[in-house]
Coordinates of C-alpha atoms and ligand atoms in Angstrom, one line a residue:
X1 CA -0.5 12.6 -39.7
X2 CA 2.7 10.8 -38.9
X3 CA 4.3 9.3 -35.9
X4 CA 7.2 11.4 -34.6
X5 CA 9.8 9.2 -32.8
X6 CA 11.9 10.3 -29.9
X7 CA 15.0 8.3 -29.2
X8 CA 18.0 8.2 -26.9
X9 CA 21.1 8.3 -28.9
X10 CA 23.6 7.2 -26.3
X11 CA 23.4 4.5 -23.5
X12 CA 20.1 5.7 -22.1
X13 CA 19.2 8.3 -19.5
X14 CA 19.7 11.2 -22.0
X15 CA 16.7 13.0 -20.6
X16 CA 14.0 11.5 -22.9
X17 CA 11.3 11.8 -20.1
X18 CA 11.8 15.5 -19.7
X19 CA 11.6 16.1 -23.5
X20 CA 8.5 13.9 -24.0
X21 CA 6.7 15.7 -21.2
X22 CA 7.8 19.1 -22.7
X23 CA 6.6 18.2 -26.2
X24 CA 3.5 16.3 -25.3
X25 CA 1.1 19.2 -25.7
X26 CA 1.7 19.1 -29.5
X27 CA 0.4 15.5 -29.6
X28 CA -2.8 13.6 -29.0
X29 CA -1.1 10.3 -28.3
X30 CA 2.2 9.3 -26.6
X31 CA 3.2 5.7 -27.0
X32 CA 6.0 3.5 -25.6
X33 CA 7.1 0.9 -28.1
X34 CA 9.8 -1.1 -26.4
X35 CA 11.6 -1.8 -23.2
X36 CA 9.9 -2.1 -19.9
X37 CA 10.6 -1.3 -16.2
X38 CA 14.3 -1.2 -17.0
X39 CA 13.5 2.4 -18.1
X40 CA 13.4 5.3 -15.7
X41 CA 12.2 8.5 -17.3
X42 CA 12.3 11.6 -15.0
X43 CA 9.8 14.5 -15.3
X44 CA 10.1 17.7 -13.3
X45 CA 7.6 20.6 -13.2
X46 CA 5.8 22.7 -10.7
X47 CA 7.9 21.4 -7.9
X48 CA 7.1 17.7 -8.7
X49 CA 9.9 15.3 -9.6
X50 CA 8.5 12.0 -10.8
X51 CA 10.1 8.9 -12.4
X52 CA 8.1 6.8 -14.8
X53 CA 9.1 3.3 -15.8
X54 CA 6.4 1.8 -18.0
X55 CA 3.9 4.5 -18.2
X56 CA 4.4 6.9 -21.2
X57 CA 5.6 10.4 -20.2
X58 CA 2.5 12.1 -21.5
X59 CA 0.5 10.8 -18.5
X60 CA 0.5 14.1 -16.7
X61 CA -1.6 15.7 -19.6
X62 CA -5.1 14.4 -19.1
X63 CA -6.2 15.0 -22.7
X64 CA -3.5 12.8 -24.2
X65 CA -3.9 9.1 -24.8
X66 CA -1.0 7.2 -23.4
X67 CA -0.4 3.8 -25.0
X68 CA 1.8 0.9 -23.9
X69 CA 2.6 -0.7 -27.2
X70 CA 3.0 -4.3 -28.2
X71 CA 6.8 -4.0 -28.3
X72 CA 6.9 -3.3 -24.6
X73 CA 7.5 -6.0 -21.9
X74 CA 5.2 -5.2 -19.0
X75 CA 5.6 -6.0 -15.3
X76 CA 2.0 -5.8 -13.9
X77 CA 3.3 -5.5 -10.4
X78 CA 5.5 -2.5 -11.1
X79 CA 2.7 -1.1 -13.4
X80 CA 0.1 -1.2 -10.6
X81 CA 2.5 0.5 -8.2
X82 CA 3.3 3.2 -10.8
X83 CA -0.5 3.9 -11.2
X84 CA -0.9 4.1 -7.4
X85 CA 2.0 6.5 -7.1
X86 CA 0.4 8.7 -9.8
X87 CA -2.9 8.6 -7.9
X88 CA -1.0 10.0 -4.9
X89 CA -0.1 13.0 -7.0
X90 CA -3.7 13.4 -8.1
X91 CA -3.3 11.9 -11.5
X92 CA -6.0 9.5 -12.7
X93 CA -3.8 7.4 -14.9
X94 CA -6.3 4.6 -15.9
X95 CA -8.5 7.3 -17.5
X96 CA -6.0 7.9 -20.3
X97 CA -3.9 4.8 -20.3
X98 CA -4.3 2.1 -23.0
X99 CA -2.3 -1.2 -23.0
X100 CA -1.9 -3.3 -26.1
X101 CA -3.2 -6.8 -25.8
X102 CA 0.0 -7.9 -27.6
X103 CA 2.3 -6.5 -24.9
X104 CA 4.4 -9.3 -23.4
X105 CA 4.0 -10.0 -19.7
X106 CA 7.0 -10.1 -17.4
X107 CA 6.4 -13.0 -15.0
X108 CA 8.0 -13.3 -11.5
X109 CA 10.2 -16.1 -12.8
X110 CA 11.5 -13.9 -15.6
X111 CA 13.0 -11.7 -12.9
X112 CA 14.4 -14.7 -11.2
X113 CA 15.9 -16.0 -14.5
X114 CA 17.4 -12.5 -15.0
X115 CA 19.1 -12.8 -11.6
X116 CA 20.2 -16.4 -12.3
X117 CA 21.6 -15.7 -15.8
X118 CA 23.5 -12.7 -14.5
X119 CA 24.9 -14.8 -11.6
X120 CA 26.1 -17.5 -14.1
X121 CA 27.9 -14.8 -16.1
X122 CA 30.0 -13.8 -13.1
X123 CA 32.5 -11.0 -14.0
X124 CA 31.0 -10.9 -17.6
X125 CA 27.6 -9.9 -16.3
X126 CA 25.7 -7.3 -18.4
X127 CA 24.8 -5.2 -15.3
X128 CA 21.1 -5.8 -16.1
X129 CA 18.5 -3.9 -14.1
X130 CA 17.2 -7.3 -13.1
X131 CA 13.7 -6.5 -14.1
X132 CA 13.4 -9.6 -16.2
X133 CA 13.7 -7.8 -19.5
X134 CA 16.1 -10.3 -21.3
X135 CA 14.3 -13.5 -20.3
X136 CA 10.9 -12.0 -21.3
X137 CA 12.1 -11.0 -24.7
X138 CA 13.8 -14.5 -25.0
X139 CA 10.4 -16.1 -24.4
X140 CA 8.7 -13.7 -26.9
X141 CA 11.2 -14.6 -29.7
X142 CA 11.0 -18.3 -28.5
X143 CA 7.3 -18.1 -29.1
X144 CA 6.3 -19.2 -25.6
X145 CA 5.7 -15.8 -23.9
X146 CA 2.4 -14.7 -22.3
X147 CA 0.7 -11.6 -23.5
X148 CA -1.5 -9.1 -21.8
X149 CA -4.5 -10.2 -23.9
X150 CA -4.1 -13.8 -22.6
X151 CA -5.3 -12.6 -19.2
X152 CA -8.8 -12.1 -20.7
X153 CA -8.9 -15.6 -22.1
X154 CA -9.8 -18.9 -20.5
X155 CA -6.9 -21.0 -19.2
X156 CA -4.5 -18.1 -18.4
X157 CA -3.6 -19.6 -15.0
X158 CA -2.6 -22.9 -16.5
X159 CA -0.6 -21.3 -19.2
X160 CA 1.2 -19.2 -16.5
X161 CA 1.9 -22.2 -14.4
X162 CA 3.3 -24.2 -17.3
X163 CA 5.7 -21.4 -18.2
X164 CA 6.6 -20.8 -14.6
X165 CA 7.5 -24.4 -14.1
X166 CA 9.6 -24.4 -17.2
X167 CA 11.5 -21.5 -15.8
X168 CA 11.9 -23.1 -12.4
X169 CA 13.4 -26.2 -14.0
X170 CA 16.1 -23.9 -15.4
X171 CA 16.9 -22.1 -12.2
X172 CA 19.4 -24.3 -10.5
X173 CA 19.7 -22.0 -7.4
X174 CA 17.7 -22.6 -4.3
X175 CA 18.1 -19.1 -3.0
X176 CA 16.9 -17.4 -6.2
X177 CA 14.1 -19.8 -6.8
X178 CA 12.8 -19.4 -3.2
X179 CA 11.9 -15.8 -3.9
X180 CA 9.0 -16.9 -6.0
X181 CA 6.9 -17.6 -2.9
X182 CA 6.9 -13.9 -2.1
X183 CA 6.5 -12.6 -5.6
X184 CA 3.6 -14.9 -6.9
X185 CA 0.7 -13.6 -4.7
X186 CA 1.5 -10.0 -5.7
X187 CA 1.7 -11.0 -9.3
X188 CA -1.8 -12.6 -9.2
X189 CA -3.2 -9.5 -7.6
X190 CA -1.6 -7.3 -10.2
X191 CA -3.0 -9.4 -13.0
X192 CA -6.5 -9.0 -11.5
X193 CA -5.9 -5.2 -11.4
X194 CA -4.6 -5.2 -15.0
X195 CA -7.9 -6.7 -16.2
X196 CA -9.7 -3.6 -15.0
X197 CA -7.6 -1.3 -17.3
X198 CA -8.2 -0.4 -21.0
X199 CA -6.7 -3.4 -22.8
X200 CA -6.8 -2.7 -26.5
X201 CA -5.7 -3.6 -30.0
X202 CA -3.4 -0.6 -30.0
X203 CA -2.3 -1.0 -33.6
X204 CA -5.9 -0.1 -34.6
X205 CA -6.1 2.7 -32.1
X206 CA -2.9 4.3 -33.2
X207 CA -3.6 4.0 -36.9
X208 CA -7.1 5.4 -36.4
X209 CA -5.7 8.4 -34.5
X210 CA -3.3 9.0 -37.4
X211 CA -6.1 8.8 -39.9
X212 CA -8.1 11.3 -37.9
X213 CA -5.2 13.7 -38.2
X214 CA -3.9 13.4 -34.6
X215 CA -0.2 13.6 -33.9
X216 CA 1.4 10.6 -32.3
X217 CA 4.7 10.7 -30.4
X218 CA 6.6 7.5 -29.9
X219 CA 8.7 7.5 -26.8
X220 CA 11.8 5.4 -27.0
X221 CA 13.4 3.8 -24.0
X222 CA 17.1 3.1 -23.4
X223 CA 19.3 4.4 -26.2
X224 CA 20.8 3.4 -29.6
X225 CA 24.1 2.2 -28.1
X226 CA 22.1 -0.3 -26.0
X227 CA 20.2 -1.6 -29.1
X228 CA 20.3 -5.4 -29.5
X229 CA 21.6 -5.2 -33.0
X230 CA 23.7 -2.0 -33.2
X231 CA 24.6 -1.4 -29.5
X232 CA 27.8 -2.5 -27.7
X233 CA 26.8 -6.2 -28.0
X234 CA 26.5 -8.3 -25.8
X235 CA 26.4 -5.4 -23.3
X236 CA 23.0 -4.2 -24.5
X237 CA 19.3 -4.5 -23.7
X238 CA 17.1 -7.1 -25.5
X239 CA 15.0 -4.8 -27.6
X240 CA 15.2 -2.6 -30.8
X241 CA 15.8 0.8 -29.3
X242 CA 16.0 2.4 -32.8
X243 CA 13.4 4.1 -34.9
X244 CA 12.5 0.8 -36.6
X245 CA 11.4 -0.5 -33.2
X246 CA 8.6 2.1 -33.3
X247 CA 7.2 0.4 -36.4
X248 CA 7.2 -3.1 -35.1
X249 CA 6.5 -2.0 -31.5
X250 CA 3.4 -0.1 -32.4
X251 CA 2.2 -1.5 -35.6
X252 CA 2.8 1.5 -37.8
X253 CA 4.3 1.4 -41.3
X254 CA 7.7 3.0 -42.0
X255 CA 6.0 5.4 -44.4
X256 CA 4.0 6.8 -41.4
X257 CA 7.2 7.9 -39.6
X258 CA 7.6 11.6 -39.5
X259 CA 10.3 13.4 -37.5
X260 CA 13.0 11.3 -35.8
X261 CA 14.1 13.3 -32.8
X262 CA 17.4 12.3 -31.2
X263 CA 18.1 13.1 -27.6
X264 CA 21.7 13.3 -26.3
X265 CA 23.6 14.6 -23.3
X266 CA 26.3 17.2 -23.9
X267 CA 28.6 14.5 -22.5
X268 CA 28.1 10.7 -22.0
X269 CA 27.0 8.4 -19.3
X270 CA 26.5 4.7 -19.0
X271 CA 25.1 2.5 -16.2
X272 CA 25.9 -1.2 -16.0
X273 CA 28.8 -3.0 -17.6
X274 CA 30.2 -2.8 -21.1
X275 CA 32.5 -0.7 -23.2
X276 CA 32.6 3.1 -22.9
X277 CA 35.5 4.6 -24.9
X278 CA 35.3 8.1 -23.4
X279 CA 34.8 7.0 -19.8
X280 CA 36.7 9.2 -17.3
X281 CA 38.1 7.5 -14.2
X282 CA 39.5 10.7 -12.7
X283 CA 38.2 13.8 -10.9
X284 CA 36.7 15.1 -14.1
X285 CA 34.5 12.0 -14.3
X286 CA 33.6 12.4 -10.6
X287 CA 32.8 16.1 -11.2
X288 CA 30.4 15.2 -14.1
X289 CA 28.7 12.6 -11.9
X290 CA 28.3 15.2 -9.0
X291 CA 27.2 18.1 -11.1
X292 CA 24.9 16.0 -13.3
X293 CA 23.5 14.0 -10.3
X294 CA 24.3 10.9 -12.4
X295 CA 22.7 8.1 -10.4
X296 CA 20.3 5.6 -12.1
X297 CA 16.6 6.6 -12.0
X298 CA 15.6 2.9 -11.8
X299 CA 18.4 1.2 -9.8
X300 CA 20.1 4.2 -8.1
X301 CA 23.5 2.9 -9.3
X302 CA 26.1 5.6 -10.0
X303 CA 26.3 6.2 -13.7
X304 CA 29.7 6.1 -15.4
X305 CA 30.6 9.4 -16.9
X306 CA 32.8 10.7 -19.8
X307 CA 33.1 13.2 -22.6
X308 CA 30.8 13.4 -25.6
X309 CA 31.7 10.7 -28.2
X310 CA 31.0 12.2 -31.7
X311 CA 31.7 9.0 -33.8
X312 CA 29.2 7.2 -31.6
X313 CA 26.7 10.0 -31.9
X314 CA 27.1 10.2 -35.6
X315 CA 26.6 6.4 -35.8
X316 CA 23.3 6.7 -33.8
X317 CA 22.2 9.5 -36.1
X318 CA 23.0 7.5 -39.2
X319 CA 21.2 4.2 -38.2
X320 CA 18.1 6.2 -37.1
X321 CA 17.9 8.8 -39.8
X322 CA 17.6 11.5 -37.1
X323 CA 16.1 14.7 -38.4
X324 CA 16.5 16.9 -35.3
X325 CA 18.6 16.8 -32.2
X326 CA 17.9 17.8 -28.6
X327 CA 21.0 18.5 -26.5
X328 CA 20.5 17.9 -22.7
X329 CA 22.3 18.8 -19.6
X330 CA 24.4 21.6 -21.1
X331 CA 24.2 23.3 -17.6
X332 CA 26.3 20.4 -16.1
X333 CA 29.3 21.4 -18.2
X334 CA 29.0 25.0 -16.9
X335 CA 31.9 24.9 -14.5
X336 CA 34.4 23.3 -16.8
X337 CA 37.0 25.6 -18.2
X338 CA 37.6 23.3 -21.1
X339 CA 35.5 20.6 -22.6
X340 CA 36.8 17.6 -24.6
X341 CA 35.0 16.0 -27.4
X342 CA 36.0 12.6 -28.9
X343 CA 36.6 13.0 -32.7
X344 CA 37.9 9.5 -33.5
X345 CA 39.6 6.5 -32.0
X346 CA 43.2 5.1 -31.9
X347 CA 43.1 1.3 -32.1
X348 CA 45.5 -1.3 -30.6
X349 CA 47.5 -1.6 -33.9
X350 CA 48.2 2.2 -33.9
X351 CA 45.6 3.0 -36.7
X352 CA 43.0 5.6 -36.3
X353 CA 39.3 5.7 -37.3
X354 CA 36.3 8.0 -37.0
X355 CA 33.9 5.1 -37.3
X356 CA 32.6 3.1 -34.4
X357 CA 34.7 -0.2 -34.4
X358 CA 33.0 -3.6 -34.4
X359 CA 35.0 -4.8 -31.4
X360 CA 34.7 -2.4 -28.6
X361 CA 35.0 -5.1 -26.0
X362 CA 38.3 -6.9 -26.5
X363 CA 40.5 -4.4 -28.2
X364 CA 41.8 -1.1 -27.0
X365 CA 39.8 1.8 -28.4
X366 CA 41.3 5.1 -27.2
X367 CA 39.5 8.3 -27.9
X368 CA 41.2 11.1 -29.8
X369 CA 40.0 14.4 -28.3
X370 CA 39.5 18.0 -29.4
X371 CA 39.5 20.6 -26.6
X372 CA 36.9 23.4 -26.6
X373 CA 36.3 26.3 -24.3
X374 CA 33.7 25.8 -21.5
X375 CA 30.9 28.3 -21.1
X376 CA 30.5 29.1 -17.5
X377 CA 26.8 29.9 -17.8
X378 CA 23.6 29.0 -15.9
X379 CA 20.1 29.2 -17.3
X380 CA 19.5 32.7 -18.7
X381 CA 16.7 34.6 -17.0
X382 CA 14.5 34.4 -20.1
X383 CA 14.5 31.1 -21.9
X384 CA 15.9 32.4 -25.1
X385 CA 18.8 31.2 -27.2
X386 CA 20.2 34.8 -27.6
X387 CA 20.8 35.0 -23.9
X388 CA 23.1 32.0 -23.5
X389 CA 26.9 32.4 -23.6
X390 CA 28.9 32.5 -26.8
X391 CA 30.9 29.4 -25.9
X392 CA 27.8 27.3 -25.5
X393 CA 26.5 28.6 -28.8
X394 CA 29.9 27.7 -30.3
X395 CA 29.6 24.2 -28.8
X396 CA 26.1 23.8 -30.3
X397 CA 27.3 25.0 -33.7
X398 CA 30.4 22.8 -33.6
X399 CA 28.3 19.6 -33.0
X400 CA 25.8 20.6 -35.7
X401 CA 28.6 21.1 -38.2
X402 CA 30.1 17.8 -37.3
X403 CA 26.9 15.7 -37.4
X404 CA 25.0 17.7 -40.1
X405 CA 21.6 17.7 -38.1
X406 CA 20.1 20.8 -36.4
X407 CA 20.0 21.0 -32.6
X408 CA 16.5 22.3 -32.0
X409 CA 16.4 22.1 -28.2
X410 CA 19.1 22.9 -25.7
X411 CA 18.2 21.9 -22.1
X412 CA 19.7 23.7 -19.2
X413 CA 18.2 22.1 -16.2
X414 CA 15.8 19.2 -15.2
X415 CA 12.7 21.4 -15.0
X416 CA 10.2 21.7 -17.8
X417 CA 10.8 25.4 -17.8
X418 CA 14.6 25.1 -18.2
X419 CA 14.3 24.4 -21.9
X420 CA 15.4 26.5 -24.8
X421 CA 13.9 26.0 -28.2
X422 CA 15.9 27.2 -31.2
Ligands
GDP1 P1 15.7 9.3 -19.5 O1 15.8 7.9 -19.1 O2 16.3 9.5 -20.9 O3 14.3 9.8 -19.4 O4 16.6 10.1 -18.5 P2 16.6 9.9 -16.9 O5 15.4 10.5 -16.3 O6 17.0 8.6 -16.5 O7 17.9 10.8 -16.5 C1 18.0 12.1 -16.9 C2 18.3 12.9 -15.6 O8 18.7 14.2 -15.9 C3 17.0 13.1 -14.8 O9 17.4 13.2 -13.4 C4 16.5 14.5 -15.3 O10 15.7 15.1 -14.3 C5 17.8 15.2 -15.5 N1 17.8 16.2 -16.6 C6 17.2 16.2 -17.7 N2 17.5 17.3 -18.5 C7 18.4 18.0 -17.7 C8 19.2 19.1 -18.0 O11 19.1 19.8 -19.0 N3 20.0 19.5 -17.0 C9 20.1 18.9 -15.8 N4 21.0 19.3 -14.9 N5 19.4 17.7 -15.6 C10 18.6 17.3 -16.5
IMO2 P1 16.2 4.6 -19.9 O1 14.9 4.4 -20.7 C1 20.2 3.4 -18.9 C2 21.1 -0.9 -19.2 C3 21.4 -1.6 -18.0 C4 22.3 -2.7 -18.5 C5 21.8 -3.0 -19.9 C6 20.8 -4.2 -19.9 O2 15.9 5.2 -18.6 O3 17.1 5.4 -20.7 P2 18.4 -4.7 -19.0 O4 17.8 -4.5 -17.7 O5 17.7 -4.0 -20.1 O6 18.6 -6.2 -19.3 O7 19.9 -4.1 -18.9 O8 21.1 -1.9 -20.3 N1 19.8 -0.2 -19.2 C7 19.7 1.2 -19.2 N2 20.6 2.1 -19.0 N3 18.9 3.7 -19.1 C8 18.0 2.8 -19.3 O9 16.7 3.1 -19.7 C9 18.3 1.4 -19.3 N4 17.7 0.3 -19.5 C10 18.6 -0.7 -19.4 O10 22.0 -0.8 -17.0 O11 23.6 -2.2 -18.6
MG3 MG1 16.5 6.8 -17.5

């Protein structure tokens, strides 16, 4: 069997959690391969609405192994809290949760460093979720990070203290540094708890599952436009959010990758700072935010909203080799009489392009729009493609023709049941 990879193709929050939960029954394993508690993946079913941050979205299916891969950065405190919240819902997460020993640990001082680095950037701040993601990946690449497997070895506490002190020597801010006092005891407690969970060499586990013939679904976090190489740098996250991240973040060979499933919203959103060519600053943007309940699942911040950006979508499809698309939140556009789609950009020198320009930050990049008819349609009573309005079908066909990849799922609501398979 192969690993199917599910990715966000925009700036995150495309609805990955919903789709992973929906598709999970087809797989024996769901694995996260990058990111950490900066992610917020929402699942809705049977009247439950739940947001997962570090735990894979297959956790509600007790027969599925959920793996936190080596490419993830893990905050043990948030992880423990997530497991406790699941227990309140009657889910015994530890039973089917496996954590790679090679997963990097987010330390309390990584979070403080994140806050400190953002503060130093002033008006150029990334708009980080302040979960310590950037500093933890910096330490990983700088070859000084601590990994989950280290907690089982002698001398963890000394190693932790050495790195903590190194971090503290960088943070030249009394107020930020003083928060450690409160964070450290909870961290130690969470490390103790982490030791009781299934810590594994997950690269073996995943490859053995594949060899047995079991399907594996790799659950991406963030989105391609936040990728550290191909996103709107420097306004990106610090991991490889693309398909290749699944290989390095799980220990599977490129030849083992099967379907590449790209999730996108029927429009665009972004949370945090950074360029966003189709962002709307008017009532239409406000209406998208209101209809789509566009507030961050991790930080609660209002998401910036705008029209679908086709050159950006095509770019994400190209760099990932996407084989099938899932279009989310089509219901949100229901009340719009007309819908705009960005077909290309006009640059500062008057030239036009249908490619995503290198510099989105310093130069003016104005979208060139095409107007389409809205569909004025809610979820059809039976979840079948035939029952949806012609203008929504036209929108789906229009995007497919433009990007050359089939749209296999159209989502018309947050609930598991509000999903149409084509
Ligand atoms: P993720 O990070 O990609 O998993 O996405 P988030 O959970 O951060 O944000 C997606 C939001 O949209 C969540 O609140 C979902 O419940 C919601 N959602 C997902 N699909 C749909 C849909 O088709 N229609 C509507 N209205 N909401 C959706
Ligand atoms: P999911 O998996 C949306 C954004 C932050 C910020 C930038 C860097 O739910 O789609 P970081 O904390 O990673 O240093 O922040 O990336 N960001 C996300 N935006 N969805 C996410 O995850 C995000 N994770 C990070 O807002 O702009
Ligand atoms: Mg999210």
